[in-house]
Coordinates of N, CA and C in Angstrom, one line a residue:
X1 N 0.9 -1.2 0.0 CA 0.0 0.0 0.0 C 0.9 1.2 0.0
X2 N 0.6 2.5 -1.1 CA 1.5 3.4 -1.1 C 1.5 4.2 0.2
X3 N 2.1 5.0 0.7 CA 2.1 5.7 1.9 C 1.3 7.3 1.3
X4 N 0.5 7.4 2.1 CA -0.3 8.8 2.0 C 0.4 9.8 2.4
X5 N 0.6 11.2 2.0 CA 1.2 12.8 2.2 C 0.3 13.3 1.6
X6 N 0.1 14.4 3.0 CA -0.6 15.9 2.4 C 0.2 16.8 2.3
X7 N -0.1 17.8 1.4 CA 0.9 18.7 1.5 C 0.0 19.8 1.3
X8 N 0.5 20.9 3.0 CA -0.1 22.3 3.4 C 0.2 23.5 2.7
X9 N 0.0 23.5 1.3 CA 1.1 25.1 0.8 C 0.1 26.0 0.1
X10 N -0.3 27.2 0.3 CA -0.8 28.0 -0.8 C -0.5 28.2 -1.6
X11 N 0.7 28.3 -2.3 CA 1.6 28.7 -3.2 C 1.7 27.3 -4.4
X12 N 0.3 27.3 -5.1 CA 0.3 26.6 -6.3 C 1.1 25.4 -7.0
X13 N 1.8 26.5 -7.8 CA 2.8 25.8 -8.7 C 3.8 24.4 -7.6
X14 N 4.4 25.3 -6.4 CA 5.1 24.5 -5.5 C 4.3 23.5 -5.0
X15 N 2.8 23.5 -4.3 CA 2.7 22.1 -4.2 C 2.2 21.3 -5.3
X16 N 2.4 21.5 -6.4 CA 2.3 20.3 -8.1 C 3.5 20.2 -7.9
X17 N 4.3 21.2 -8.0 CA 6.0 20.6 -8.2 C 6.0 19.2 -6.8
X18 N 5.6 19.3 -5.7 CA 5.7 18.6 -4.6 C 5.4 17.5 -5.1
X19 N 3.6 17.7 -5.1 CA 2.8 16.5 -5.1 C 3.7 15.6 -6.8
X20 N 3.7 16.4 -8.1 CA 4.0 15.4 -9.1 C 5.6 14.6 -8.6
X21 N 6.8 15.0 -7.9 CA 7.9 14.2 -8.3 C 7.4 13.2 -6.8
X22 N 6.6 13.1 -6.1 CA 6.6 12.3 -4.8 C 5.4 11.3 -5.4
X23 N 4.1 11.5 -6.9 CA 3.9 10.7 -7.2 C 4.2 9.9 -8.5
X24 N 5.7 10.5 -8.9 CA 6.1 9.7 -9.7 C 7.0 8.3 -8.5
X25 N 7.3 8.7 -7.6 CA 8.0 7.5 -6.6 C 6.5 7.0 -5.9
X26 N 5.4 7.0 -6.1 CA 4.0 5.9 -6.0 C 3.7 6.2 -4.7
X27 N 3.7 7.6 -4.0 CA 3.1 8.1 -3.1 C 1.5 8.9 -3.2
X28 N 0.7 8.6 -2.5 CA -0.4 9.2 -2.5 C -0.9 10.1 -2.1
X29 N -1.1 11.7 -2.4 CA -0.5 12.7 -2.1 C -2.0 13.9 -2.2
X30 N -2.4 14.5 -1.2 CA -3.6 15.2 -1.4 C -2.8 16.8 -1.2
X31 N -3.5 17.7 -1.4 CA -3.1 19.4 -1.5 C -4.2 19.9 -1.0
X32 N -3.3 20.9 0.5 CA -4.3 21.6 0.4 C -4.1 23.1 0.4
X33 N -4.7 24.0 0.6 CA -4.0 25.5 0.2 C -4.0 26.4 1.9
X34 N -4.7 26.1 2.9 CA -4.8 27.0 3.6 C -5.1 25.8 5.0
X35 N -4.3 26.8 6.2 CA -3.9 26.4 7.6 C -5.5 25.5 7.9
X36 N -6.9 25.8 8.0 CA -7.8 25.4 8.5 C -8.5 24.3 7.8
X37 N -8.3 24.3 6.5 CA -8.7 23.0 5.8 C -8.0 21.9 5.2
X38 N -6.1 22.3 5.4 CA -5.4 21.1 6.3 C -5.9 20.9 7.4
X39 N -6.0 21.3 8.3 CA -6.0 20.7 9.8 C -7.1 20.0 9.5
X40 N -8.3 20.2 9.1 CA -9.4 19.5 9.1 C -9.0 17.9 8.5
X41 N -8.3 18.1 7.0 CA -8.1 16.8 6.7 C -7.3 16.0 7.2
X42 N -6.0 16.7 8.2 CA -5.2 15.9 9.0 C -6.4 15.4 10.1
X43 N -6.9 16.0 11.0 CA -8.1 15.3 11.7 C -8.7 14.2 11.4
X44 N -9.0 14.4 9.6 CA -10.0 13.2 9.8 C -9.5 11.9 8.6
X45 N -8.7 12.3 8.4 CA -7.7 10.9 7.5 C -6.2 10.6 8.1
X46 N -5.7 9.9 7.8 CA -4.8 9.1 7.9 C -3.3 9.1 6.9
X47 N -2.9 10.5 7.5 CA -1.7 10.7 6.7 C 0.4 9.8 7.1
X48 N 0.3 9.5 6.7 CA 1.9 8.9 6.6 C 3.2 10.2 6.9
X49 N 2.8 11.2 6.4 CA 3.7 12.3 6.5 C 3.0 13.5 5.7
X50 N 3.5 14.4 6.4 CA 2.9 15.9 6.2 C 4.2 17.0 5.8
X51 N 3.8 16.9 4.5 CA 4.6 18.4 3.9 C 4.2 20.2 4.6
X52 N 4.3 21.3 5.1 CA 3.8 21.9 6.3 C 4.7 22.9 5.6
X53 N 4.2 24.1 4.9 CA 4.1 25.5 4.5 C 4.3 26.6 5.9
X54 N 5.0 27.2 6.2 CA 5.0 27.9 7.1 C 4.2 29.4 7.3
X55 N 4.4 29.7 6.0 CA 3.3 30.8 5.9 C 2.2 30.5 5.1
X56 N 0.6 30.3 5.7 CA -0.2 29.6 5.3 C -1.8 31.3 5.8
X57 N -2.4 30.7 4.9 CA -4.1 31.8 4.8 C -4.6 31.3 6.4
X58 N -5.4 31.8 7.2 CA -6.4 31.3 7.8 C -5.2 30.6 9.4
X59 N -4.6 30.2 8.7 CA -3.7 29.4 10.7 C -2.1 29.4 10.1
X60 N -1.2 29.7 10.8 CA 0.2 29.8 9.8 C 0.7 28.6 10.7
X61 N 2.0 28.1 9.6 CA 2.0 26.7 10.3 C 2.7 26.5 11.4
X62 N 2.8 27.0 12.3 CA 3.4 27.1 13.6 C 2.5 26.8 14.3
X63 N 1.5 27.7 14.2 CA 0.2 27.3 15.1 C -0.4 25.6 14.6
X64 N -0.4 25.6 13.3 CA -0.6 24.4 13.2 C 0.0 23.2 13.4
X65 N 1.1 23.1 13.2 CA 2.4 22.1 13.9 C 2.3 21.6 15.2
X66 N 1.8 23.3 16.2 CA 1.6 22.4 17.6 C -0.2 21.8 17.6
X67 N -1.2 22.1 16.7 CA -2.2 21.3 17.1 C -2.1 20.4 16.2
X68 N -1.3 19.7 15.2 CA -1.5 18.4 14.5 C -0.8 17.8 16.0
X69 N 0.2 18.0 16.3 CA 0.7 17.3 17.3 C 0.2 16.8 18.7
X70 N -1.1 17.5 19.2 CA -1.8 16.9 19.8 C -2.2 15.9 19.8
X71 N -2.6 15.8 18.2 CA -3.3 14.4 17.4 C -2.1 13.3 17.4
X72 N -0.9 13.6 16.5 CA -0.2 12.5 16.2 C 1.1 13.0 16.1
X73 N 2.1 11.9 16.0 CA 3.9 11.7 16.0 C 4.1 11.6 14.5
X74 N 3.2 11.6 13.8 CA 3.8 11.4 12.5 C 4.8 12.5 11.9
X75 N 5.7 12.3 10.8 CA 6.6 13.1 10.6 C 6.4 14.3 9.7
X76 N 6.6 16.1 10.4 CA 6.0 16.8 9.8 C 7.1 17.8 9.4
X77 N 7.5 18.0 7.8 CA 8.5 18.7 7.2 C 7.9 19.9 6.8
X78 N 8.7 21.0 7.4 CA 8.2 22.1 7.1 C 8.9 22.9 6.0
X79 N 8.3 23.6 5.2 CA 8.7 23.7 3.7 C 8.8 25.4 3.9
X80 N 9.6 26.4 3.9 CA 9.2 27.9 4.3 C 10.6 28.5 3.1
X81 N 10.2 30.0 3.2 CA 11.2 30.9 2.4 C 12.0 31.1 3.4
X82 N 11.5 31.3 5.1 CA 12.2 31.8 6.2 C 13.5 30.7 6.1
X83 N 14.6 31.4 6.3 CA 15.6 30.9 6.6 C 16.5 31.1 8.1
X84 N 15.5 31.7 9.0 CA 16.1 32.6 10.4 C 16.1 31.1 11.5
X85 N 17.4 31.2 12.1 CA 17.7 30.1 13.0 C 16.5 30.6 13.7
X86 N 15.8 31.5 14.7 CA 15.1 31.4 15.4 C 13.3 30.9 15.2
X87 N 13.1 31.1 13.7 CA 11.8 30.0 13.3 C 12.4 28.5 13.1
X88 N 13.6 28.2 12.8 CA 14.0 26.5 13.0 C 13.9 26.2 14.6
X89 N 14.3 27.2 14.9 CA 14.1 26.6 17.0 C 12.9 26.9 17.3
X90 N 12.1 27.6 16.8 CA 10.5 27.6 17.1 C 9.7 26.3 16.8
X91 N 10.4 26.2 15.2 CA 9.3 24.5 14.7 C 9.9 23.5 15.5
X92 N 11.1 23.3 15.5 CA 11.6 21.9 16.1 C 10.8 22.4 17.6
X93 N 10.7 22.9 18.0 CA 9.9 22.9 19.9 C 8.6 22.7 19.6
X94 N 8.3 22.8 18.5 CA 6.7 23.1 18.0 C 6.5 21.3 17.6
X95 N 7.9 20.8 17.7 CA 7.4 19.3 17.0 C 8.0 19.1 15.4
X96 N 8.3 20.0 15.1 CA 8.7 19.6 13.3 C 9.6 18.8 13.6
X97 N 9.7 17.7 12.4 CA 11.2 17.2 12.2 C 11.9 17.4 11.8
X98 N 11.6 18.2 10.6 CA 13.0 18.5 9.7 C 12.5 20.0 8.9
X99 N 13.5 21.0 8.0 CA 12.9 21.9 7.8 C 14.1 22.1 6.7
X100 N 12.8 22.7 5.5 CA 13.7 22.8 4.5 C 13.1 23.9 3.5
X101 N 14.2 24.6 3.1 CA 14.6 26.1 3.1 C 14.3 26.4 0.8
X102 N 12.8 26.8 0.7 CA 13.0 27.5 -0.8 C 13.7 28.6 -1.1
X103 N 14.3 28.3 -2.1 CA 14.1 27.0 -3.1 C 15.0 26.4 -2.6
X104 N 14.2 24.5 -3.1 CA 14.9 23.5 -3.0 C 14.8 22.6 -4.1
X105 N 15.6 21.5 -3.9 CA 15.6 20.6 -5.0 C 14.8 19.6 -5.0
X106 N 13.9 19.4 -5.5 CA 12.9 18.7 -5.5 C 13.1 17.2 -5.2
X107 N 14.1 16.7 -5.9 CA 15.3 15.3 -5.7 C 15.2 15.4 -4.0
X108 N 15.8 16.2 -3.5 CA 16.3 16.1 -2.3 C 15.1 16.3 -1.3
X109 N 14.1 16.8 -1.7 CA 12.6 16.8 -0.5 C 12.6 15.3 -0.9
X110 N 12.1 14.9 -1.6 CA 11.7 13.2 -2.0 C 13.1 12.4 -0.9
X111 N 13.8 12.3 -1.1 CA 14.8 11.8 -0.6 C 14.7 12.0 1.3
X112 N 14.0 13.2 1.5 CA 14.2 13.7 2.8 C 12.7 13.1 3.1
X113 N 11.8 13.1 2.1 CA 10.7 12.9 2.6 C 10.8 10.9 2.8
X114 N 11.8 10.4 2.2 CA 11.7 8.8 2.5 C 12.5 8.6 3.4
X115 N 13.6 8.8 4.1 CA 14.3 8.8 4.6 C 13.2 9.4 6.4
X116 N 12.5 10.3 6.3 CA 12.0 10.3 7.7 C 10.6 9.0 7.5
X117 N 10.4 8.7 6.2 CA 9.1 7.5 6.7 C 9.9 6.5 7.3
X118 N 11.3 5.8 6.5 CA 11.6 5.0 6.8 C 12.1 4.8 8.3
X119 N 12.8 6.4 8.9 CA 12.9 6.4 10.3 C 11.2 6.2 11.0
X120 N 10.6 6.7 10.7 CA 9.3 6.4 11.3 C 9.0 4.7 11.3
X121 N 8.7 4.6 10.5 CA 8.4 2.9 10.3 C 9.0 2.5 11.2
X122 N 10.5 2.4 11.3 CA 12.1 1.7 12.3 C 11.4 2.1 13.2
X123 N 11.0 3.1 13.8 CA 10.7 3.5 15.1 C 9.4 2.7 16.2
X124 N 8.6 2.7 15.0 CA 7.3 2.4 15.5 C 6.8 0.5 15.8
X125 N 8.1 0.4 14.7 CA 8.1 -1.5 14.5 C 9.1 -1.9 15.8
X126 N 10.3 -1.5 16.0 CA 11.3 -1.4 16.7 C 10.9 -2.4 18.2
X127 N 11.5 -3.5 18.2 CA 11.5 -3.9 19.9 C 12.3 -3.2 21.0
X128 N 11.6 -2.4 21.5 CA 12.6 -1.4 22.8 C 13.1 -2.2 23.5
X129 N 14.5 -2.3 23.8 CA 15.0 -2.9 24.5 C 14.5 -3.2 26.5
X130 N 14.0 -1.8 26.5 CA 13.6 -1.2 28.0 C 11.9 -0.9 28.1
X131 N 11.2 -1.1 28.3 CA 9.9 -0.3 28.4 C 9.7 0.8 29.4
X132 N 10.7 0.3 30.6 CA 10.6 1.5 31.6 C 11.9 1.8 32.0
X133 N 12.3 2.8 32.1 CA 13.7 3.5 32.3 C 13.9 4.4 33.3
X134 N 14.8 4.4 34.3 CA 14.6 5.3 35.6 C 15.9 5.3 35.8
X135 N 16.4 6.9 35.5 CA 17.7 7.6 35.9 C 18.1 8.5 37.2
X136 N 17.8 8.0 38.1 CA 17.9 8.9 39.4 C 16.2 9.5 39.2
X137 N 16.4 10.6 39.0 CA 14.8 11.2 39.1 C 14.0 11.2 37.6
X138 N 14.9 11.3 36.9 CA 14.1 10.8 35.2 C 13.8 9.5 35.2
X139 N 12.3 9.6 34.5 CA 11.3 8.2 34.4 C 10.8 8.2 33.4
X140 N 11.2 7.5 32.2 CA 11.1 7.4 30.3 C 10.1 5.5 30.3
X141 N 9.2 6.2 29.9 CA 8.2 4.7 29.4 C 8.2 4.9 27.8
X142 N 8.7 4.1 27.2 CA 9.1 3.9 25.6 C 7.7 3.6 25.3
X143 N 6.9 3.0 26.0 CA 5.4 1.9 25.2 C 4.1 3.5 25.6
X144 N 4.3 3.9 26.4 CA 3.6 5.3 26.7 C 4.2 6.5 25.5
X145 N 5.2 6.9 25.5 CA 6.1 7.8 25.2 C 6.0 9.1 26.0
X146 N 5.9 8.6 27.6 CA 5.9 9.6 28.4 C 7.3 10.1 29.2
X147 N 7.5 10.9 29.7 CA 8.7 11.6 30.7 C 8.3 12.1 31.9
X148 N 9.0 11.6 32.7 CA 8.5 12.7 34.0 C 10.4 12.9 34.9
X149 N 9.8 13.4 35.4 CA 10.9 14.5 36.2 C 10.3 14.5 38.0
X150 N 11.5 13.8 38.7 CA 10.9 13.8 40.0 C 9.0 13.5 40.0
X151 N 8.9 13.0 39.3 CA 7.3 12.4 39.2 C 6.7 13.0 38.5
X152 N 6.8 14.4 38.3 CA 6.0 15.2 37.3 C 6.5 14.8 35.8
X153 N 5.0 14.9 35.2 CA 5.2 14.6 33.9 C 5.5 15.9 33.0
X154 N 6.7 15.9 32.2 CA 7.3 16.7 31.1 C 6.7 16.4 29.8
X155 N 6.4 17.7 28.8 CA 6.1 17.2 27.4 C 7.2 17.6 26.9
X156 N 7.7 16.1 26.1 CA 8.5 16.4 25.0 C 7.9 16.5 23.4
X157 N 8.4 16.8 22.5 CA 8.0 16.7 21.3 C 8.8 15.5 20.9
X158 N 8.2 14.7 19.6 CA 8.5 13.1 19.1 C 10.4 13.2 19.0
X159 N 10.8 14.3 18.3 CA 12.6 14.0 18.4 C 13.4 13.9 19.7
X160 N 12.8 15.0 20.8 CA 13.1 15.1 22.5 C 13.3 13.8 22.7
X161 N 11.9 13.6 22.6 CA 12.1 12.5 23.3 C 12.7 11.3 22.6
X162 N 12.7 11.0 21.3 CA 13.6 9.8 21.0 C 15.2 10.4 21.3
X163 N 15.9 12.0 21.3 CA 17.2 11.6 21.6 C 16.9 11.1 22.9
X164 N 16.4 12.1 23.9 CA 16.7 11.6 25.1 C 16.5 10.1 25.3
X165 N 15.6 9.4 24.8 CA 15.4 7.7 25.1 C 16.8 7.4 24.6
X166 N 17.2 7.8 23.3 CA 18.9 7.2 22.8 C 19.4 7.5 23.9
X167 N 20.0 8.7 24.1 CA 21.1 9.5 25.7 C 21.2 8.1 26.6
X168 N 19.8 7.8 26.8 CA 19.3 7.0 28.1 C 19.6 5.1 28.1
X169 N 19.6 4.9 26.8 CA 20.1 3.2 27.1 C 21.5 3.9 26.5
X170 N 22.1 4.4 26.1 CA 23.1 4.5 26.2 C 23.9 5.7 27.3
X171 N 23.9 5.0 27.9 CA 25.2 6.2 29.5 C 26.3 6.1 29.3
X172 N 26.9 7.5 29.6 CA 28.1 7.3 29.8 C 28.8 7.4 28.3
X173 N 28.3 7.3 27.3 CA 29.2 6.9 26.1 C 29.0 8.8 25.0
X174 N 30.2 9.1 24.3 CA 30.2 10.3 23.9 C 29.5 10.2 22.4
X175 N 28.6 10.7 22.3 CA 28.0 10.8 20.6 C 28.2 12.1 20.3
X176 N 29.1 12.3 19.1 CA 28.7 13.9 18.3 C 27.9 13.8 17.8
X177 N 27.2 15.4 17.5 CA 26.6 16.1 16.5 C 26.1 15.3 15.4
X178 N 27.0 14.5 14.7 CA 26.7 14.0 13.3 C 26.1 12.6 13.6
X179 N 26.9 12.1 14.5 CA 25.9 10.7 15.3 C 24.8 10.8 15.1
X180 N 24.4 11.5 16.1 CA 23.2 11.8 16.5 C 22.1 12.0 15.8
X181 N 22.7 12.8 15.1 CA 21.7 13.6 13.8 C 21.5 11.9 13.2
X182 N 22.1 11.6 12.6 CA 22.2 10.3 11.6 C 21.1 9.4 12.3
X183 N 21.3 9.2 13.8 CA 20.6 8.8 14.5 C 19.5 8.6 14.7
X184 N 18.9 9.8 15.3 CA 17.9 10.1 15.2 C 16.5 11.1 14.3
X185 N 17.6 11.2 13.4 CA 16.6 12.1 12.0 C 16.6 11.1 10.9
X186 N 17.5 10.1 10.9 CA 18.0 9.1 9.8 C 18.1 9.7 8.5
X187 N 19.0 11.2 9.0 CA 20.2 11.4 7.6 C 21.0 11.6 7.9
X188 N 21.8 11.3 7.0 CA 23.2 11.5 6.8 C 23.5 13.0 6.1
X189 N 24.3 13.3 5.1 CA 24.6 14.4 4.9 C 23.4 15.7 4.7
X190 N 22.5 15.0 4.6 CA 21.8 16.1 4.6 C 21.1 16.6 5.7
X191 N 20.5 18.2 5.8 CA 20.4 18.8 7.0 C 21.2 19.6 8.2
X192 N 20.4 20.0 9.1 CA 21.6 20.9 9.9 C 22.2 20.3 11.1
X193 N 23.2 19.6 11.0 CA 23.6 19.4 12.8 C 23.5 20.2 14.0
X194 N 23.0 21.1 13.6 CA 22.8 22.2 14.2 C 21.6 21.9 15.5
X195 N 20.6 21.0 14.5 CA 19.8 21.0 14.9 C 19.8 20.0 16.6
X196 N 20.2 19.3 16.6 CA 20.9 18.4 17.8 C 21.1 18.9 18.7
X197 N 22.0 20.3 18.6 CA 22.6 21.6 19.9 C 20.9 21.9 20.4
X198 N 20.0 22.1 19.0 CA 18.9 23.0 19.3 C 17.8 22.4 20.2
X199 N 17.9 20.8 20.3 CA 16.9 19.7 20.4 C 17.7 19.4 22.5
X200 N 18.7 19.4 22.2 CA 19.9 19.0 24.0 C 19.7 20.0 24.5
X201 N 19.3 21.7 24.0 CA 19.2 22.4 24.4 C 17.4 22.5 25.2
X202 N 16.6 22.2 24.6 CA 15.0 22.2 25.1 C 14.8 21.3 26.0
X203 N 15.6 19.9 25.5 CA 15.6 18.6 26.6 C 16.0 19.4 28.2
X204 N 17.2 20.0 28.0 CA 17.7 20.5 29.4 C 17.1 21.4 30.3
X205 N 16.1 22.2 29.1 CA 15.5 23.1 30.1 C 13.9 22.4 30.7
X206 N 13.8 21.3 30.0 CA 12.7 20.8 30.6 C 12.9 19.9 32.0
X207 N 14.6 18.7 31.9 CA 14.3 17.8 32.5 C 15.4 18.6 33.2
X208 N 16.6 19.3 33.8 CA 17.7 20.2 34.1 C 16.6 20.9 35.3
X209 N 17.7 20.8 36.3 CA 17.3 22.0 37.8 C 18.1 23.4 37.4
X210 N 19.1 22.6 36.8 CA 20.3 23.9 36.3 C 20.7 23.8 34.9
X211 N 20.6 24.5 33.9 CA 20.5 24.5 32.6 C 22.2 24.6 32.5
X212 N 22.5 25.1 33.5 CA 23.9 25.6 33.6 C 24.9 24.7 33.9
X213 N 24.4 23.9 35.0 CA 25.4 22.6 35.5 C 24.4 21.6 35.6
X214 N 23.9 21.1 34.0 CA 23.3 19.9 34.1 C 23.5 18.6 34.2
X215 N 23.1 17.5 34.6 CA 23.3 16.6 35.9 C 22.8 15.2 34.7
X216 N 22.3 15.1 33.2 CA 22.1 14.2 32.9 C 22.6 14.3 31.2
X217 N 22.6 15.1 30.5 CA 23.1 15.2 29.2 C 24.1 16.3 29.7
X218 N 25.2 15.9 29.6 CA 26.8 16.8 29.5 C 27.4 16.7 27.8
X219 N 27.7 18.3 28.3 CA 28.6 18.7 27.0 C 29.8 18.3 27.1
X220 N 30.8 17.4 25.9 CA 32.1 16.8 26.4 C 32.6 17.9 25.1
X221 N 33.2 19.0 25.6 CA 33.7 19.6 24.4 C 34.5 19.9 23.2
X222 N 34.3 20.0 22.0 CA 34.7 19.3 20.9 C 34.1 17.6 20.5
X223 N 33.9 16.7 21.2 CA 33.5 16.2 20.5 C 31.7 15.5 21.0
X224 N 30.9 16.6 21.6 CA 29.8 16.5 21.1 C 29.2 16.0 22.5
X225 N 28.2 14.7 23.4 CA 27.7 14.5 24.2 C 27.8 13.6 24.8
X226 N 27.0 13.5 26.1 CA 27.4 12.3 27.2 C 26.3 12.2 27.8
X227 N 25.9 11.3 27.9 CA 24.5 11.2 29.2 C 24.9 10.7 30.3
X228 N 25.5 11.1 31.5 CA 25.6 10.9 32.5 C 24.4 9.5 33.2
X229 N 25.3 8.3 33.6 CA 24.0 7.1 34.1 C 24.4 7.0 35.2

C-alpha cells in the first residue's frame, strides 16, 4: 500500500511541483491550500507524512504544527522561504522534524521525505530494549512515550524524546553532533547538525534544575555529548 502525504502550501505551482515528483515515486499525495482545511483533513484521514508551508491563509504553520501534534507523531517537514535560526528553533519545539529552506531541490525533498518515513516505520516497529527507564529522578516509558521528572510529567515533542530515550540506554558513552543527527533524523549528509545543539538544548531546560550545570546530558567539548548514568 502506497504511503499517504498531504501537502499544506498555498503557493500553487510548489505544491504540483511537490505532489508530481513524490507521485512519480507511487506516493499518494492530497493538497491543500490553507492552515484550516489542512487541519481538518489531518483530523479526519490518515496521513503517513505531512509536507507543512510555514506561511499559510487562515492558521500559519506554527500554530498548526503544535495542534496536528496533539493528534499525532507522524513526521512533519516544514517547507518555508524563512531561513532565520530562530523560526527553526521555534518549529523543532513546536514538533517539526526537519525543515527545508526555498528553493529546494525537488530530488532532495523526495529523498528527505523517504528517509524520515523509513525512520518512522524503524521507530514504531522497533523492539525497545527497556519499556521503563529510571535515571535517578528521570522516568522514560518507551510503550507510553511519556517523561516525567521527580514524578511530574514533562512534554516532550516526538525528536526530545527519542534523543533523550537514545542519551538514556546509552550512558556514559560520547556521541557527536553527526551521530546523532544520523541517528535520530535518519540522515546523513543532509540537514543541519545544528539541529541536535537546538533539540539537547530544550531537553535541558525541561528535564535540568540547572540549565547551567546539568546533571544528565553533559557537554564533552569538541566532541559533542554524554548522558551521565
Amino acid at each position: 500500500m502506497s504511503k499517504k502525504i498531504v501537502i499544506i502550501e498555498d503557493d500553487q505551482s510548489i505544491a504540483e511541483l511537490e505532489r508530481d515528483f513524490l507521485e512519480i515515486e507511487n506516493f499518494h499525495v492530497d493538497i491543500f491550500s490553507d492552515g484550516d482545511s489542512g487541519l481538518q483533513a489531518v483530523m479526519r484521514n490518515h496521513y503517513d507524512l505531512i509536507l507543512l508551508d510555514l506561511m499559510l491563509p487562515s492558521m500559519n504553520g506554527f500554530d498548526l504544527c503544535k495542534k496536528i501534534r496533539h493528534k499525532s507523531n507522524i513526521p512533519i517537514l516544514m517547507v518555508t522561504a524563512k531561513n532565520e535560526d530562530v523560526d527553526k528553533v521555534r518549529g523543532f519545539g513546536l514538533g517539526a522534524d526537519d525543515y527545508i529552506v526555498k528553493p529546494f531541490s525537488p530530488t532532495e525533498l523526495v529523498a528527505r521525505v523517504k528517509a524520515h518515513l523509513t525512520r518512522y516505520d524503524r521507530l514504531i516497529h522497533q523492539d525497545t530494549p527497556k519499556e521503563e527507564m529510571h535515571i535517578r529522578g528521570l522516568h522514560l516509558n518507551t510503550l507510553s512515550r511519556q517523561a516525567f521528572i521527580n514524578g511530574k510529567e514533562v512534554e516532550l515533542t516526538t525528536k526530545e524524546f527519542d534523543l533523550l530515550v537514545f542519551f538514556a540506554q546509552h550512558p556514559n558513552q560520547v556521541f557527536s553532533k553527526e551521530h546523532l543527527f544520523e541517528k535520530i533524523w535518519g540522515l546523513d549528509s543532509m540537514g543541519d547538525h545544528a539541529t541536535v545543539a537546538v533539540h539537547v538544548k530544550k531537553i535541558r531546560k525541561k528535564i535540568e534544575e540547572d540549565t547551567n550545570n546539568p546533571q544528565y546530558i553533559l557537554t564533552v567539548w569538541g566532541s559533542g555529548y554524554r548522558f551521565k548514568g
